[in-house]
CSV table of C-alpha atoms in Angstrom, one decimal:
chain,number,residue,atom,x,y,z
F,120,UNK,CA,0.0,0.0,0.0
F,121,UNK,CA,1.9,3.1,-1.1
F,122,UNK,CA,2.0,6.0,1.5
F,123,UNK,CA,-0.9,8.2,0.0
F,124,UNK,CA,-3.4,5.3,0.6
F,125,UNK,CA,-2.5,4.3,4.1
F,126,UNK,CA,-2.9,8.3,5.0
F,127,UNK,CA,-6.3,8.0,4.0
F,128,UNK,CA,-7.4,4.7,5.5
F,129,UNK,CA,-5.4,6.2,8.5
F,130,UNK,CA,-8.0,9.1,8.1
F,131,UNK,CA,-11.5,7.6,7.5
F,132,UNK,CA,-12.1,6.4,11.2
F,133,UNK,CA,-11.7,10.2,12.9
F,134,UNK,CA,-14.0,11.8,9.5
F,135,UNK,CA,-16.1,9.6,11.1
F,136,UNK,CA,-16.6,10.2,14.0
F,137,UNK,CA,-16.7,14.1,13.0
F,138,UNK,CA,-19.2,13.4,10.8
F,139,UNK,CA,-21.1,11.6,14.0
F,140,UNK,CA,-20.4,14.1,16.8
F,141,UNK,CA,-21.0,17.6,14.6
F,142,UNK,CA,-24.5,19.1,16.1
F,143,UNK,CA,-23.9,20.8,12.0
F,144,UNK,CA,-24.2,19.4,9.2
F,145,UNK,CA,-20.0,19.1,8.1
F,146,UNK,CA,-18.0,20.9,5.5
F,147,UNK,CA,-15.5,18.9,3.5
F,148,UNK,CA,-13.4,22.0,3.8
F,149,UNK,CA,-14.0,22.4,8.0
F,150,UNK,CA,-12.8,18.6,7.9
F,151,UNK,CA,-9.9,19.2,5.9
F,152,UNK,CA,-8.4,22.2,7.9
F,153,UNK,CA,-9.1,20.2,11.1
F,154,UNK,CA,-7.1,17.3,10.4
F,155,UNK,CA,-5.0,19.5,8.0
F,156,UNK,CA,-5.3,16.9,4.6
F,157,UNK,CA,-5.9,18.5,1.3
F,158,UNK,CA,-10.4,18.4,0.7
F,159,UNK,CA,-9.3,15.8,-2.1
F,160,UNK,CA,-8.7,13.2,0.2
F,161,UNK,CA,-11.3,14.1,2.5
F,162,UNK,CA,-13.8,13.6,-0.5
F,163,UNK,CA,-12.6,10.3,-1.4
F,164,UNK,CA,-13.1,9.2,2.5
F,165,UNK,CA,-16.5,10.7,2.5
F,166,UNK,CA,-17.0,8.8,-0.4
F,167,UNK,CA,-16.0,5.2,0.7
F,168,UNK,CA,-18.0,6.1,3.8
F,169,UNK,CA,-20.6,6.8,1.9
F,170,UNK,CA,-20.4,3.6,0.0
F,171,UNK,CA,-19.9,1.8,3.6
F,172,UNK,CA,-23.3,3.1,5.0
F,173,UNK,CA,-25.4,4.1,2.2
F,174,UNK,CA,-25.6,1.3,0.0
F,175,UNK,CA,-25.5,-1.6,2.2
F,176,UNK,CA,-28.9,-2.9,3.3
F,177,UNK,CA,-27.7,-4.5,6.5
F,178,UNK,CA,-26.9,-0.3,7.6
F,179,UNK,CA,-29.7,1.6,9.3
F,180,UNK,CA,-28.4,4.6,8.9
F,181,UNK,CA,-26.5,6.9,6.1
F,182,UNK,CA,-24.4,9.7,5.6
F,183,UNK,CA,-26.4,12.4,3.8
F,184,UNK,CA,-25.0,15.5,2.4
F,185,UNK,CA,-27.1,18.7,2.4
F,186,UNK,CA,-25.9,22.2,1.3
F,187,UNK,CA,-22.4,21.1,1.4
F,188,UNK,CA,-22.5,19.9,4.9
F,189,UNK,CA,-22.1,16.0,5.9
F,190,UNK,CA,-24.3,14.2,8.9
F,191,UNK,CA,-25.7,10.9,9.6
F,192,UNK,CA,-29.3,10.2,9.4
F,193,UNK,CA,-31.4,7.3,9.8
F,194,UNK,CA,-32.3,5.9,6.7
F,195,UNK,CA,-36.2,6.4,5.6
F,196,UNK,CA,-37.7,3.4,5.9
F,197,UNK,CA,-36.7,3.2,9.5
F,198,UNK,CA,-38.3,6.2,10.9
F,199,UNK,CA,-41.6,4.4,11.9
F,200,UNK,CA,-39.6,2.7,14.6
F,201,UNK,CA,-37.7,6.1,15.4
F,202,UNK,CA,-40.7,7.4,15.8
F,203,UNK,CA,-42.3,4.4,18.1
F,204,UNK,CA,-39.3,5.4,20.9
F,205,UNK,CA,-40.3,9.0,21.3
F,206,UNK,CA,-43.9,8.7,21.0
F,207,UNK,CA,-44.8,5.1,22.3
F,208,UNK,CA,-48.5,3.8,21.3
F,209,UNK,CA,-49.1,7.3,19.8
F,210,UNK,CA,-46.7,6.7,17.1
F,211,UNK,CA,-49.4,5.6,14.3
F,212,UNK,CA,-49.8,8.0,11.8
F,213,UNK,CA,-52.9,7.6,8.5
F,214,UNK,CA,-51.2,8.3,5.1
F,215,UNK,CA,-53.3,11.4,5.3
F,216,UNK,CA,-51.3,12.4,8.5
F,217,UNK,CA,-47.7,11.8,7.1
F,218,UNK,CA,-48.8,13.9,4.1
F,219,UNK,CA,-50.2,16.9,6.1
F,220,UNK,CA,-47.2,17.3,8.4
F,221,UNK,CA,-44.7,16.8,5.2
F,222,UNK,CA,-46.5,19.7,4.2
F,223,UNK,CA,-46.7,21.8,7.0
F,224,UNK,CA,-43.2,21.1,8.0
F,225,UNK,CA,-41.4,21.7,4.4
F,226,UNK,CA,-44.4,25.6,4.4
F,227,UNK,CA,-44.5,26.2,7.8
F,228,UNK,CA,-45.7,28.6,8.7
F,229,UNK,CA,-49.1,27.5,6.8
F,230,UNK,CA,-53.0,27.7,7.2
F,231,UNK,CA,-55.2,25.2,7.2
F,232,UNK,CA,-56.5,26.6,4.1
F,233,UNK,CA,-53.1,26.7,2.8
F,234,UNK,CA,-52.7,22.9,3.7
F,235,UNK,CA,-56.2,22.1,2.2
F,236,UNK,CA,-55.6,23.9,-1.3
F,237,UNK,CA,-52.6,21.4,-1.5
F,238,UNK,CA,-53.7,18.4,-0.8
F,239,UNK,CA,-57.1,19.2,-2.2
F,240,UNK,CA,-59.5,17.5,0.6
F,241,UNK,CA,-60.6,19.1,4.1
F,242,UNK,CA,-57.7,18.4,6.4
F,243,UNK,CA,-59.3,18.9,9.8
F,244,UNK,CA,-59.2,15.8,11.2
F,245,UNK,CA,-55.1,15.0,10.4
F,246,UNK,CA,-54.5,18.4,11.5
F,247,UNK,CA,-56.5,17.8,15.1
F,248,UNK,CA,-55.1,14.2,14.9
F,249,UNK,CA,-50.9,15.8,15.1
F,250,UNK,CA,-51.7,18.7,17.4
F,251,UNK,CA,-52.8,15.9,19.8
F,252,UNK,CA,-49.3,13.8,19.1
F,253,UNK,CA,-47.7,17.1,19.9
F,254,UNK,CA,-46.2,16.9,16.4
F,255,UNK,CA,-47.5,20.5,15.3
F,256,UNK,CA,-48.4,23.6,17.1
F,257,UNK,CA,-50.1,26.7,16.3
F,258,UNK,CA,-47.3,29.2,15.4
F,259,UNK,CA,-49.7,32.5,15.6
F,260,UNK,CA,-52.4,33.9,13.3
F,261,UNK,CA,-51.8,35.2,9.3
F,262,UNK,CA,-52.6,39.0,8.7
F,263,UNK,CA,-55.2,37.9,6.4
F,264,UNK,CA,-59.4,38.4,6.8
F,265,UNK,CA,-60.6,35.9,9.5
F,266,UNK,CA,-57.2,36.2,10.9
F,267,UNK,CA,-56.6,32.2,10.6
F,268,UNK,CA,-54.0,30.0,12.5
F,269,UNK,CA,-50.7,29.4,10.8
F,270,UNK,CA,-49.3,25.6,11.9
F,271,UNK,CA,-45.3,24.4,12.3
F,272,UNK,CA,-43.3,21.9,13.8
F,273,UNK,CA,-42.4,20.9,17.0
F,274,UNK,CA,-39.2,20.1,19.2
F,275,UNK,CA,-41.4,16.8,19.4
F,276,UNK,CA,-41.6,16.4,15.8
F,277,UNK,CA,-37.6,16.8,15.4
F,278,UNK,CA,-37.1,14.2,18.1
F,279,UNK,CA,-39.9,11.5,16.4
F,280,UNK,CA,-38.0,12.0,13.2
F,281,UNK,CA,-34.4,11.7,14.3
F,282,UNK,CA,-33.4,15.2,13.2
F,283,UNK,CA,-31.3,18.0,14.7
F,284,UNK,CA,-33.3,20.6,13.3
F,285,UNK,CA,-35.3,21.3,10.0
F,286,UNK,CA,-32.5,21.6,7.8
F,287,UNK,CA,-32.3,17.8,8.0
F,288,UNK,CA,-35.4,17.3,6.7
F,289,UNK,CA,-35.2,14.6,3.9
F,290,UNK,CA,-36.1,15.9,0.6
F,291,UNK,CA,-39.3,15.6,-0.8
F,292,UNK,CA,-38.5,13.0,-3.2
F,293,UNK,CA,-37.5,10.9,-0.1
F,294,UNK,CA,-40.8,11.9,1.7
F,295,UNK,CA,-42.8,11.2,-1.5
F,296,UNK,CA,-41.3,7.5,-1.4
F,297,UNK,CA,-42.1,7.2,2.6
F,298,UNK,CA,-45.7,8.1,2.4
F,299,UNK,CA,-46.6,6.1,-1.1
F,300,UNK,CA,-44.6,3.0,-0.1
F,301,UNK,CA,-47.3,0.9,0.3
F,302,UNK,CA,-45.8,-1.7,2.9
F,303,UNK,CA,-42.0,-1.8,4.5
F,304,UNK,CA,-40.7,-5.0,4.3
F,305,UNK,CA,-38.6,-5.5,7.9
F,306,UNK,CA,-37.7,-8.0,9.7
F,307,UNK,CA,-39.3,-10.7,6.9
F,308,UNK,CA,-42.4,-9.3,7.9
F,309,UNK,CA,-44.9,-6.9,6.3
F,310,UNK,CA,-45.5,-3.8,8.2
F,311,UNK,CA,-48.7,-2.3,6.4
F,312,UNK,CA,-50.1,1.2,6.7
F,313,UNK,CA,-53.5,0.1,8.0
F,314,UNK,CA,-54.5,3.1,8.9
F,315,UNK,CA,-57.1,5.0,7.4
F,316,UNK,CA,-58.3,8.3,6.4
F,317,UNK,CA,-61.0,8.0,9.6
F,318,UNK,CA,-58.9,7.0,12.0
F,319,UNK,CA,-56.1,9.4,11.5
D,230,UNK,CA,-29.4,-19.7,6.4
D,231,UNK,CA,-32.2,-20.9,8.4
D,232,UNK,CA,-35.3,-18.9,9.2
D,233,UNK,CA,-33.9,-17.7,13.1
D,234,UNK,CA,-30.7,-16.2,11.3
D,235,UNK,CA,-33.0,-14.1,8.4
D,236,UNK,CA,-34.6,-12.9,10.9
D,237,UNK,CA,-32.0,-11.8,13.4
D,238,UNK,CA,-29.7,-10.1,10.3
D,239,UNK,CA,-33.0,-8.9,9.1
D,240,UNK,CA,-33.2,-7.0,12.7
D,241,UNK,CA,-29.9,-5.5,12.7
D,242,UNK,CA,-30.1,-2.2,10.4
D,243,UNK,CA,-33.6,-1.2,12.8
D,244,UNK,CA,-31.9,-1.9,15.8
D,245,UNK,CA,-28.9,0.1,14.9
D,246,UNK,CA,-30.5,2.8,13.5
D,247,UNK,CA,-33.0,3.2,16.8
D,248,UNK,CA,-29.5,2.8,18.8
D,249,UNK,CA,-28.0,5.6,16.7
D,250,UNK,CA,-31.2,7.8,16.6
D,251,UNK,CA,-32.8,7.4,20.3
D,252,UNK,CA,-32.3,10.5,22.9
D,253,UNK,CA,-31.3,8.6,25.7
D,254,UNK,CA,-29.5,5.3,26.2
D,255,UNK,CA,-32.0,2.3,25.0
D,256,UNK,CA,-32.4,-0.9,26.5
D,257,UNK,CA,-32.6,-4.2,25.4
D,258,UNK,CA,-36.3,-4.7,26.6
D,259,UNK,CA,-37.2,-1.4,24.9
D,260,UNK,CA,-35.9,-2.6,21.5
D,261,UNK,CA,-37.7,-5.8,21.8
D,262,UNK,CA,-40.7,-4.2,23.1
D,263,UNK,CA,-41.2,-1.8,19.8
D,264,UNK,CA,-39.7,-4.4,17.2
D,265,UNK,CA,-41.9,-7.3,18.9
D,266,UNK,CA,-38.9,-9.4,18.8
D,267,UNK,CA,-37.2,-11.6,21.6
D,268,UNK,CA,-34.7,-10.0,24.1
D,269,UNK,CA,-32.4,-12.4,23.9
D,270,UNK,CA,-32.0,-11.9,20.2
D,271,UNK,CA,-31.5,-7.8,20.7
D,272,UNK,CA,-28.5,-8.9,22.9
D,273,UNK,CA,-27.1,-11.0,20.3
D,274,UNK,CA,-27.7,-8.3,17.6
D,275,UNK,CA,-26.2,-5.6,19.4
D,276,UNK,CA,-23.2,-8.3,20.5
D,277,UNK,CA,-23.0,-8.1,16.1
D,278,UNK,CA,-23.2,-4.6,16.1
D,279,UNK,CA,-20.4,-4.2,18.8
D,280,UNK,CA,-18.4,-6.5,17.1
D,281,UNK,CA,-18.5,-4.3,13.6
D,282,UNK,CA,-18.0,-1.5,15.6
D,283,UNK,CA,-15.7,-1.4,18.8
D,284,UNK,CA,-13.2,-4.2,17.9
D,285,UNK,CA,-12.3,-2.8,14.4
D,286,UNK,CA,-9.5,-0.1,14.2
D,287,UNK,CA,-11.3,1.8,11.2
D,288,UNK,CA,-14.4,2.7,12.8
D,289,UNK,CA,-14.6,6.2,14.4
D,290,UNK,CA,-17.7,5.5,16.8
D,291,UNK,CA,-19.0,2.5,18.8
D,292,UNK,CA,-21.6,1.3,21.2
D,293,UNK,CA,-21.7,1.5,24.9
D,294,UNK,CA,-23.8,0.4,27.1
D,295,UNK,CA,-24.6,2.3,30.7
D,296,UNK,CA,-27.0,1.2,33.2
D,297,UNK,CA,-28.4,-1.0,30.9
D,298,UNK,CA,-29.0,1.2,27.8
D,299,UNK,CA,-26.9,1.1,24.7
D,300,UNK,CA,-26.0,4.0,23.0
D,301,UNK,CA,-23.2,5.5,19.8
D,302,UNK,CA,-20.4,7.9,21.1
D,303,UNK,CA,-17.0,8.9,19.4
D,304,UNK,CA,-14.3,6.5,20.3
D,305,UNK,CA,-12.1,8.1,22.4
D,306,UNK,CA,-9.0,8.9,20.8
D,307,UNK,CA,-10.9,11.0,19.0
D,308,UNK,CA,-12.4,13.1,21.1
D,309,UNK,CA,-9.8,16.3,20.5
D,310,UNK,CA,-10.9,16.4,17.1
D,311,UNK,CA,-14.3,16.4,18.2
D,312,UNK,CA,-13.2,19.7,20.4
D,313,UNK,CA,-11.7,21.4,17.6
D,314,UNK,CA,-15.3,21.4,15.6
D,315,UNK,CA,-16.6,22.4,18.1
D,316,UNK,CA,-14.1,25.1,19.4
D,317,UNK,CA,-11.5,25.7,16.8
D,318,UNK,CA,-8.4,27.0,17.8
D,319,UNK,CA,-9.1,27.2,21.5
D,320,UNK,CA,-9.9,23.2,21.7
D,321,UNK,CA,-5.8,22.3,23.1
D,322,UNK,CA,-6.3,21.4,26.6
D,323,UNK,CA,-3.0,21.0,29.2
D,324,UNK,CA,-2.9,17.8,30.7
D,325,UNK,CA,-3.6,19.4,33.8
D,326,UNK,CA,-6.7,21.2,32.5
D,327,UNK,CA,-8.1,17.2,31.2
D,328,UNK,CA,-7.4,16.8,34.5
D,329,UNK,CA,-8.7,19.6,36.2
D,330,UNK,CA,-12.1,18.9,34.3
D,331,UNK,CA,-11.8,15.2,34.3
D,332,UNK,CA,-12.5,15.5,37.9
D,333,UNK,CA,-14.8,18.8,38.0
D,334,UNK,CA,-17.2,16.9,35.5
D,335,UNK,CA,-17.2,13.6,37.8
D,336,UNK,CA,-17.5,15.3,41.2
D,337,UNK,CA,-20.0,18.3,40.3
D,338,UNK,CA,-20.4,20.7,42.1
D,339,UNK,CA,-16.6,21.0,43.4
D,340,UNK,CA,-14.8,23.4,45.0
D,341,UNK,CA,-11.4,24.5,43.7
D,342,UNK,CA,-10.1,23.4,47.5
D,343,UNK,CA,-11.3,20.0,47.1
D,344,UNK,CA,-10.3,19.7,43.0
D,345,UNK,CA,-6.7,20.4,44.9
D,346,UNK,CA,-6.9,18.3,48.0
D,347,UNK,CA,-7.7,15.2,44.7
D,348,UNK,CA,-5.1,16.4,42.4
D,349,UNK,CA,-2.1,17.5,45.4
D,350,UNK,CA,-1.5,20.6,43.6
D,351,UNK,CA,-2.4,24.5,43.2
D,352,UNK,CA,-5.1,24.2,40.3
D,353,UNK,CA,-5.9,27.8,40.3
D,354,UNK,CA,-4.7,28.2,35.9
D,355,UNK,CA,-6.5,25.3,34.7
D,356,UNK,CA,-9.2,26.5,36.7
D,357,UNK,CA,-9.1,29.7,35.3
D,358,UNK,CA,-7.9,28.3,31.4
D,359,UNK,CA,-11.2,26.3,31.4
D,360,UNK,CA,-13.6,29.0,32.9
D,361,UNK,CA,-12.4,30.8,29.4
D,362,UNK,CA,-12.9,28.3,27.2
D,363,UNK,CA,-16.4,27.9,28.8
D,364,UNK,CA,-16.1,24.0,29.9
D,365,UNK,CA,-16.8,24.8,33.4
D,366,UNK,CA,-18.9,27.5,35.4
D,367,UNK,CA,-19.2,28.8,38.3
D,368,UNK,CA,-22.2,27.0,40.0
D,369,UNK,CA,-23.0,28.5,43.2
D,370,UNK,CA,-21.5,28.8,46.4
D,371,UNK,CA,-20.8,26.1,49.1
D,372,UNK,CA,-22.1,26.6,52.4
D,373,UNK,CA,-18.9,26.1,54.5
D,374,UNK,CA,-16.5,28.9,56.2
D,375,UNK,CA,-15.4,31.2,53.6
D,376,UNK,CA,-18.2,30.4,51.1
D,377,UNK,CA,-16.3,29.3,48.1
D,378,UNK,CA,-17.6,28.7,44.8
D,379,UNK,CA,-18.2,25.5,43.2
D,380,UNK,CA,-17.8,24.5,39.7
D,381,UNK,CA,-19.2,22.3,36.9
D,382,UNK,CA,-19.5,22.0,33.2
D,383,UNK,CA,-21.0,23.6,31.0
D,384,UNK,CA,-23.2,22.7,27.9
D,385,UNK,CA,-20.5,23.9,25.7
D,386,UNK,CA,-18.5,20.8,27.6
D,387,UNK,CA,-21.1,18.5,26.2
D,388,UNK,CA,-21.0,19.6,23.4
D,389,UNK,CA,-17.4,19.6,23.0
D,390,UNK,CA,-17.0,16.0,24.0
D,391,UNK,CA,-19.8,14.8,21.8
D,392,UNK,CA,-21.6,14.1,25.3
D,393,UNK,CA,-25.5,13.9,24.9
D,394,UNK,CA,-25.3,14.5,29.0
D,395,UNK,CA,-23.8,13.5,31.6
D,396,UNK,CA,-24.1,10.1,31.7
D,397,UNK,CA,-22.8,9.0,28.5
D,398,UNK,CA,-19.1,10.7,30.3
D,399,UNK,CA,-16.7,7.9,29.8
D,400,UNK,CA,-15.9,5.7,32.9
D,401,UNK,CA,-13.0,6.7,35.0
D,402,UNK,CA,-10.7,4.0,33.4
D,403,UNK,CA,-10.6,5.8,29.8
D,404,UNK,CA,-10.3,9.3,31.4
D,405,UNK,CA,-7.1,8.1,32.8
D,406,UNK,CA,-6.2,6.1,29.5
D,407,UNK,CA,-7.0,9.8,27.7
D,408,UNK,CA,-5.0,11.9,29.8
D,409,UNK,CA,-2.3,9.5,30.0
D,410,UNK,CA,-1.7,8.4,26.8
D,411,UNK,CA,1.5,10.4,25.6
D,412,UNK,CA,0.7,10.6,22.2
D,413,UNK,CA,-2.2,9.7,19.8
D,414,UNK,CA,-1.3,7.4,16.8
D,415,UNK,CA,-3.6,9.2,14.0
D,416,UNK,CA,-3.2,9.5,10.5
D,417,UNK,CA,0.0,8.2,9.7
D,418,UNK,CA,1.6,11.1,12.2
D,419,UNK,CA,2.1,11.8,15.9
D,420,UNK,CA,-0.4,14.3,17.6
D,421,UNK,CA,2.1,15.0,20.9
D,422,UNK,CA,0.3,17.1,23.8
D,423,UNK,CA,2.5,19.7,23.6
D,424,UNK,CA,1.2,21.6,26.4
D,425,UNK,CA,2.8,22.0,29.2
D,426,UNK,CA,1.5,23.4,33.0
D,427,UNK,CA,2.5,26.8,32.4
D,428,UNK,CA,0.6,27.4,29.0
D,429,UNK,CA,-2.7,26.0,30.7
């Protein structure tokens, strides 16, 4: 192994555990003046991580990169069960429930009108249905007539997802796969969505 | 591979990504509670997932367990790069500051009379270096002659040793491994602690 190489094994382990312990997403350039090696090779670590936790099914989690920053995440299908330590019993959410808060937290802060011209069907009872999880919160009124309540996220929310704060958020072709995916195959089991529009 | 063994490596991406995700330390029974699997094949999952983790030399992070819950935290070694994220240039600590706040974040809240009676000498500069760098504060007073103040860390301490709180502090073994090692074997090169009492 000529010298170049082993430098950049030698690195991999403490990019790591950067990556891991930053409460930021992680700059390829505040990694390389760190551990003073050139942003080439920290790249080319980032990548074999990358290739270590992203595309290998037995990993539950994945290094995602967002506005040029690095962080670990746990990979989409396993939020449900993210979700089931923070919130318990309450964790359930209808289709119609996932697809209202993906809304209100991607537009927040939102109306309900807002969310209802969206999605195109009266979204009272999702909307009632996450204040109760304590997923959503009324944020304050808009300066519009009737003076309606404008919805956002929670601290709660943040937790039940896994995320640091909003800028984590997955993008929306992610969410767009996590609500329509019919059934998560886990554990050689099928876990349905069995709820629901009523019983969200 | 029979039907047990699909299942348990079926397992193992959930149950690492609810270890890596979870607020607090997570127990066996927790895991097996949510994923309505047995407890005894959690513990030989997360045996696996130790294995990958804190027995191989190119992994940045691995698993501990406290008081029964498991949890991800930087190795060790690593922990000064984890400062200088977090800190920058002011992240070099003296080995009498490690000290100094070794045993200020074990015996919370301390007075600088009794951080002195443990380490046998005047710790009035690392008291003072680390009161700068914001790892320790002042917490209050204690209610003996002379009233002196008493000291303890800081969120910015947490933070700066990738610390959710204070319980994930490593045990009093690895502090003394940390301060005492003389030099860290990292990247191909040799990261001395060049500081010396007086620059403390």
């Amino acid at each position: 192994m000529n010298s170049l190489l082993k430098e950049k094994y030698g690195a991999l382990p403490v990019v790591e555990a950067m990556i891991f312990s930053s409460e930021n997403p992680l700059s390829i350039e505040k990694i390389s003046s760190i551990l003073e090696i050139s942003k080439e090779e920290v790249e080319e670590i980032i990548k074999l991580l990358m290739q270590e936790y992203n595309f290998n099914n037995m990993k539950g989690i994945e290094i995602v990169e967002i506005g040029g920053g690095y962080f670990f995440r746990t990979k989409i299908p396993y939020a449900p069960f993210i979700r089931k330590i923070v919130m318990g019993k309450e964790s359930d959410l209808s289709k119609s429930a996932m697809e209202t808060l993906a809304i209100i937290a991607y537009k927040q802060p939102i109306t309900r009108a807002e969310i209802e011209h969206i999605r195109g069907v009266d979204s009272s009872n999702p909307i009632r249905s996450l204040l109760e999880k304590k997923l959503i919160k009324i944020m304050g009124r808009k300066d519009v007539p009737g003076r309606p309540h404008v919805y956002g996220t929670t601290k709660e929310f943040l937790k039940a997802f896994g995320l640091k704060d909003l800028n984590e958020l997955p993008n929306l072709k992610e969410i767009k796969d996590m609500i329509e995916q019919p059934q998560l195959k886990l554990l050689g089991e099928d876990y349905e969505n069995k709820d629901s529009e009523n019983n969200s």
